[in-house]
PDB file of C-alpha atoms in Angstrom:
ATOM      1  CA  MET G   7     105.378  81.490 138.396  1.00 64.00           C
ATOM      2  CA  ARG G   8     104.675  82.880 134.933  1.00 72.00           C
ATOM      3  CA  PRO G   9     104.529  80.507 131.966  1.00 74.00           C
ATOM      4  CA  PRO G  10     107.512  80.596 129.561  1.00 82.00           C
ATOM      5  CA  THR G  11     107.192  83.075 126.798  1.00 91.00           C
ATOM      6  CA  ILE G  12     108.556  82.432 123.251  1.00 93.00           C
ATOM      7  CA  THR G  13     109.176  84.948 120.443  1.00 96.00           C
ATOM      8  CA  ILE G  14     108.435  84.140 116.842  1.00 96.00           C
ATOM      9  CA  THR G  15     109.978  86.493 114.192  1.00 98.00           C
ATOM     10  CA  ALA G  16     109.593  86.048 110.506  1.00 98.00           C
ATOM     11  CA  SER G  17     111.008  88.709 107.816  1.00 98.00           C
ATOM     12  CA  ILE G  18     111.115  88.967 104.085  1.00 98.00           C
ATOM     13  CA  LEU G  19     111.649  91.252 101.258  1.00 98.00           C
ATOM     14  CA  ILE G  20     108.600  91.424  98.742  1.00 98.00           C
ATOM     15  CA  ASP G  21     108.744  93.113  95.251  1.00 97.00           C
ATOM     16  CA  ARG G  22     105.451  95.006  95.817  1.00 96.00           C
ATOM     17  CA  SER G  23     104.810  98.497  97.021  1.00 96.00           C
ATOM     18  CA  GLN G  24     104.350  99.260 100.770  1.00 97.00           C
ATOM     19  CA  GLU G  25     100.748  99.949 100.464  1.00 96.00           C
ATOM     20  CA  ASP G  26     100.203  96.621  98.575  1.00 95.00           C
ATOM     21  CA  VAL G  27     101.776  94.625 101.092  1.00 97.00           C
ATOM     22  CA  PHE G  28     100.254  96.417 103.982  1.00 97.00           C
ATOM     23  CA  THR G  29      96.708  96.124 102.431  1.00 95.00           C
ATOM     24  CA  PHE G  30      96.922  92.482 102.095  1.00 95.00           C
ATOM     25  CA  ALA G  31      99.276  91.159 104.877  1.00 96.00           C
ATOM     26  CA  CYS G  32      98.003  93.596 107.471  1.00 94.00           C
ATOM     27  CA  ASP G  33      94.217  92.604 106.930  1.00 93.00           C
ATOM     28  CA  TYR G  34      93.920  89.888 109.335  1.00 92.00           C
ATOM     29  CA  ARG G  35      90.890  88.444 107.296  1.00 92.00           C
ATOM     30  CA  ASN G  36      93.406  87.411 104.635  1.00 95.00           C
ATOM     31  CA  ASP G  37      95.518  85.217 106.943  1.00 96.00           C
ATOM     32  CA  PRO G  38      93.882  81.880 105.878  1.00 97.00           C
ATOM     33  CA  GLN G  39      95.369  82.543 102.322  1.00 96.00           C
ATOM     34  CA  TRP G  40      98.925  82.734 103.517  1.00 97.00           C
ATOM     35  CA  ARG G  41      99.336  81.600 107.136  1.00 96.00           C
ATOM     36  CA  SER G  42      99.507  77.849 107.395  1.00 94.00           C
ATOM     37  CA  GLY G  43      97.172  76.387 110.115  1.00 92.00           C
ATOM     38  CA  VAL G  44      94.719  79.377 110.096  1.00 96.00           C
ATOM     39  CA  ALA G  45      91.304  77.854 109.339  1.00 94.00           C
ATOM     40  CA  ASP G  46      89.205  80.974 109.938  1.00 94.00           C
ATOM     41  CA  MET G  47      89.878  84.347 110.681  1.00 93.00           C
ATOM     42  CA  ARG G  48      86.905  86.961 111.108  1.00 91.00           C
ATOM     43  CA  LEU G  49      86.838  90.497 112.013  1.00 87.00           C
ATOM     44  CA  GLU G  50      84.248  92.129 114.233  1.00 82.00           C
ATOM     45  CA  PRO G  51      82.464  94.528 114.017  1.00 70.00           C
ATOM     46  CA  GLY G  52      82.008  95.419 110.323  1.00 67.00           C
ATOM     47  CA  THR G  53      84.398  95.348 107.698  1.00 65.00           C
ATOM     48  CA  ARG G  54      86.822  98.413 108.506  1.00 75.00           C
ATOM     49  CA  LEU G  55      89.942  97.420 110.305  1.00 83.00           C
ATOM     50  CA  THR G  56      90.771  99.786 113.079  1.00 88.00           C
ATOM     51  CA  THR G  57      92.322 100.021 116.496  1.00 91.00           C
ATOM     52  CA  GLY G  58      89.921  98.434 119.195  1.00 91.00           C
ATOM     53  CA  HIS G  59      88.274  95.901 116.747  1.00 91.00           C
ATOM     54  CA  HIS G  60      88.510  92.227 117.528  1.00 93.00           C
ATOM     55  CA  THR G  61      89.477  89.234 115.519  1.00 93.00           C
ATOM     56  CA  HIS G  62      88.348  85.664 115.962  1.00 94.00           C
ATOM     57  CA  GLU G  63      90.749  82.974 114.737  1.00 94.00           C
ATOM     58  CA  ILE G  64      90.585  79.329 114.495  1.00 95.00           C
ATOM     59  CA  MET G  65      93.988  77.802 114.136  1.00 92.00           C
ATOM     60  CA  LYS G  66      95.764  74.417 114.253  1.00 90.00           C
ATOM     61  CA  VAL G  67      98.920  74.794 116.307  1.00 81.00           C
ATOM     62  CA  LEU G  68     101.147  72.157 117.961  1.00 76.00           C
ATOM     63  CA  GLY G  69      98.638  69.540 116.892  1.00 82.00           C
ATOM     64  CA  ARG G  70      95.722  71.322 118.583  1.00 85.00           C
ATOM     65  CA  THR G  71      93.028  73.458 117.311  1.00 92.00           C
ATOM     66  CA  THR G  72      92.901  76.703 119.102  1.00 89.00           C
ATOM     67  CA  THR G  73      90.436  79.457 119.135  1.00 93.00           C
ATOM     68  CA  THR G  74      91.696  83.084 119.904  1.00 93.00           C
ATOM     69  CA  GLU G  75      90.054  86.377 120.240  1.00 95.00           C
ATOM     70  CA  ALA G  76      92.407  89.334 119.807  1.00 95.00           C
ATOM     71  CA  GLU G  77      92.175  93.181 119.959  1.00 95.00           C
ATOM     72  CA  ILE G  78      93.740  95.308 117.403  1.00 95.00           C
ATOM     73  CA  THR G  79      96.139  97.439 119.346  1.00 97.00           C
ATOM     74  CA  ILE G  80      97.822  99.395 116.684  1.00 96.00           C
ATOM     75  CA  HIS G  81      96.592 100.200 113.323  1.00 96.00           C
ATOM     76  CA  GLN G  82      99.067 102.730 111.289  1.00 96.00           C
ATOM     77  CA  PRO G  83      98.534 102.141 107.557  1.00 96.00           C
ATOM     78  CA  PRO G  84     100.795 101.586 105.648  1.00 97.00           C
ATOM     79  CA  HIS G  85     103.311 100.879 108.332  1.00 97.00           C
ATOM     80  CA  LYS G  86     102.181  98.754 111.305  1.00 98.00           C
ATOM     81  CA  THR G  87      99.464  96.762 112.975  1.00 97.00           C
ATOM     82  CA  GLY G  88      99.437  95.157 116.149  1.00 97.00           C
ATOM     83  CA  PHE G  89      97.436  92.792 118.428  1.00 97.00           C
ATOM     84  CA  ARG G  90      97.048  91.204 121.648  1.00 97.00           C
ATOM     85  CA  THR G  91      94.744  88.223 122.704  1.00 96.00           C
ATOM     86  CA  VAL G  92      91.683  89.115 124.974  1.00 96.00           C
ATOM     87  CA  GLY G  93      90.471  85.645 125.034  1.00 91.00           C
ATOM     88  CA  GLY G  94      90.772  82.029 123.989  1.00 85.00           C
ATOM     89  CA  ASP G  95      93.305  79.321 124.318  1.00 80.00           C
ATOM     90  CA  LEU G  96      96.540  81.296 124.426  1.00 85.00           C
ATOM     91  CA  THR G  97      98.107  84.367 125.559  1.00 91.00           C
ATOM     92  CA  ALA G  98      99.920  86.379 122.812  1.00 94.00           C
ATOM     93  CA  ASN G  99     100.665  89.894 121.396  1.00 97.00           C
ATOM     94  CA  GLY G 100     102.631  90.918 118.346  1.00 98.00           C
ATOM     95  CA  HIS G 101     102.741  93.118 115.291  1.00 98.00           C
ATOM     96  CA  ARG G 102     103.145  93.190 111.740  1.00 98.00           C
ATOM     97  CA  LEU G 103     105.604  95.755 110.296  1.00 98.00           C
ATOM     98  CA  VAL G 104     105.745  96.929 106.580  1.00 98.00           C
ATOM     99  CA  GLU G 105     108.845  98.986 105.585  1.00 98.00           C
ATOM    100  CA  ILE G 106     110.255 100.304 102.324  1.00 98.00           C
ATOM    101  CA  GLU G 107     113.778  98.924 101.744  1.00 97.00           C
ATOM    102  CA  GLY G 108     115.240 100.146  98.507  1.00 95.00           C
ATOM    103  CA  ARG G 109     112.885  99.192  95.709  1.00 95.00           C
ATOM    104  CA  GLN G 110     111.170  96.461  97.783  1.00 97.00           C
ATOM    105  CA  THR G 111     109.026  96.218 100.866  1.00 98.00           C
ATOM    106  CA  ARG G 112     110.313  94.373 103.961  1.00 98.00           C
ATOM    107  CA  PHE G 113     107.355  92.599 105.771  1.00 98.00           C
ATOM    108  CA  THR G 114     108.210  91.470 109.356  1.00 98.00           C
ATOM    109  CA  TYR G 115     106.021  89.396 111.666  1.00 98.00           C
ATOM    110  CA  GLN G 116     106.664  89.118 115.409  1.00 98.00           C
ATOM    111  CA  ALA G 117     104.613  87.433 118.074  1.00 97.00           C
ATOM    112  CA  HIS G 118     105.142  86.616 121.587  1.00 97.00           C
ATOM    113  CA  ALA G 119     103.254  83.789 123.130  1.00 93.00           C
ATOM    114  CA  ASP G 120     102.960  82.251 126.566  1.00 91.00           C
ATOM    115  CA  LEU G 121     103.301  78.413 126.402  1.00 86.00           C
ATOM    116  CA  ASP G 122     101.190  76.171 128.706  1.00 82.00           C
ATOM    117  CA  ARG G 123     103.371  74.787 131.524  1.00 80.00           C
ATOM    118  CA  LEU G 124     102.845  71.342 129.927  1.00 77.00           C
ATOM    119  CA  TYR G 125     105.158  72.653 127.152  1.00 78.00           C
ATOM    120  CA  GLN G 126     107.773  74.223 129.405  1.00 81.00           C
ATOM    121  CA  PRO G 127     110.427  71.509 128.909  1.00 85.00           C
ATOM    122  CA  PHE G 128     110.161  71.890 125.044  1.00 88.00           C
ATOM    123  CA  THR G 129     110.194  75.774 124.982  1.00 90.00           C
ATOM    124  CA  THR G 130     113.228  75.932 122.816  1.00 92.00           C
ATOM    125  CA  PRO G 131     112.350  73.321 120.074  1.00 93.00           C
ATOM    126  CA  ILE G 132     108.815  74.951 120.006  1.00 91.00           C
ATOM    127  CA  GLN G 133     110.064  78.376 119.386  1.00 94.00           C
ATOM    128  CA  CYS G 134     112.330  76.957 116.586  1.00 95.00           C
ATOM    129  CA  LEU G 135     109.425  75.039 114.905  1.00 93.00           C
ATOM    130  CA  LEU G 136     107.008  78.037 115.067  1.00 93.00           C
ATOM    131  CA  THR G 137     109.724  80.437 113.815  1.00 96.00           C
ATOM    132  CA  ARG G 138     110.332  78.243 110.874  1.00 97.00           C
ATOM    133  CA  ARG G 139     106.542  77.838 110.177  1.00 96.00           C
ATOM    134  CA  ALA G 140     106.323  81.775 110.230  1.00 97.00           C
ATOM    135  CA  GLN G 141     109.167  82.084 107.892  1.00 98.00           C
ATOM    136  CA  ARG G 142     107.484  79.528 105.540  1.00 98.00           C
ATOM    137  CA  ASP G 143     104.312  81.730 105.829  1.00 98.00           C
ATOM    138  CA  ALA G 144     106.336  84.820 104.815  1.00 98.00           C
ATOM    139  CA  ASN G 145     107.715  83.021 101.921  1.00 98.00           C
ATOM    140  CA  HIS G 146     104.278  82.029 100.826  1.00 97.00           C
ATOM    141  CA  LEU G 147     103.088  85.500 101.273  1.00 97.00           C
ATOM    142  CA  LYS G 148     105.918  86.752  99.125  1.00 97.00           C
ATOM    143  CA  ALA G 149     104.940  84.334  96.359  1.00 96.00           C
ATOM    144  CA  LEU G 150     101.343  85.129  96.553  1.00 96.00           C
ATOM    145  CA  LEU G 151     101.955  88.855  96.229  1.00 96.00           C
ATOM    146  CA  GLU G 152     104.607  88.750  93.735  1.00 95.00           C
ATOM    147  CA  ARG G 153     102.755  86.549  91.310  1.00 90.00           C
ATOM    148  CA  THR G 154      99.565  88.794  91.225  1.00 77.00           C
ATOM    149  CA  GLN G 155      99.956  92.091  89.568  1.00 66.00           C
ATOM    150  CA  GLY G 156      96.559  93.750  90.732  1.00 61.00           C
ATOM    151  CA  CYS G 157      95.098  93.505  94.130  1.00 61.00           C
ATOM    152  CA  VAL G 158      94.974  90.130  95.722  1.00 61.00           C
ATOM    153  CA  CYS G 159      92.305  91.318  98.151  1.00 55.00           C
TER     154      CYS G 159
END
């Protein structure tokens, strides 16, 4: 039997250009600046973000420190980037979408994660908890990008 999968979605309008939002929010190395719980995020190889490159993330989630390696599966500046885990403590995939909406830019984060069977009875509350956390992170991203006029890179 397959473990339960949860979907986490957060979306927010940001008063910055699509390019600015994509450049910062879709560069995974910036995650510790706006995603709560992310202690470290590294990109390998080199410094250029492209499809096929891997990230190495250390994050505190549900009271545990997890280490995850993910592959960049989609990289379409300035619109979309996606990932899927290829190693580590959890199985997940997702994307970050950046779209022009009027004079603002909509940033959407979505992830699908398989829960350990231990957490199966708590699937709904865990999904709610992590969705609220992702929305707080999106709010933090908005505040960070809107209070800086230049590049926050």
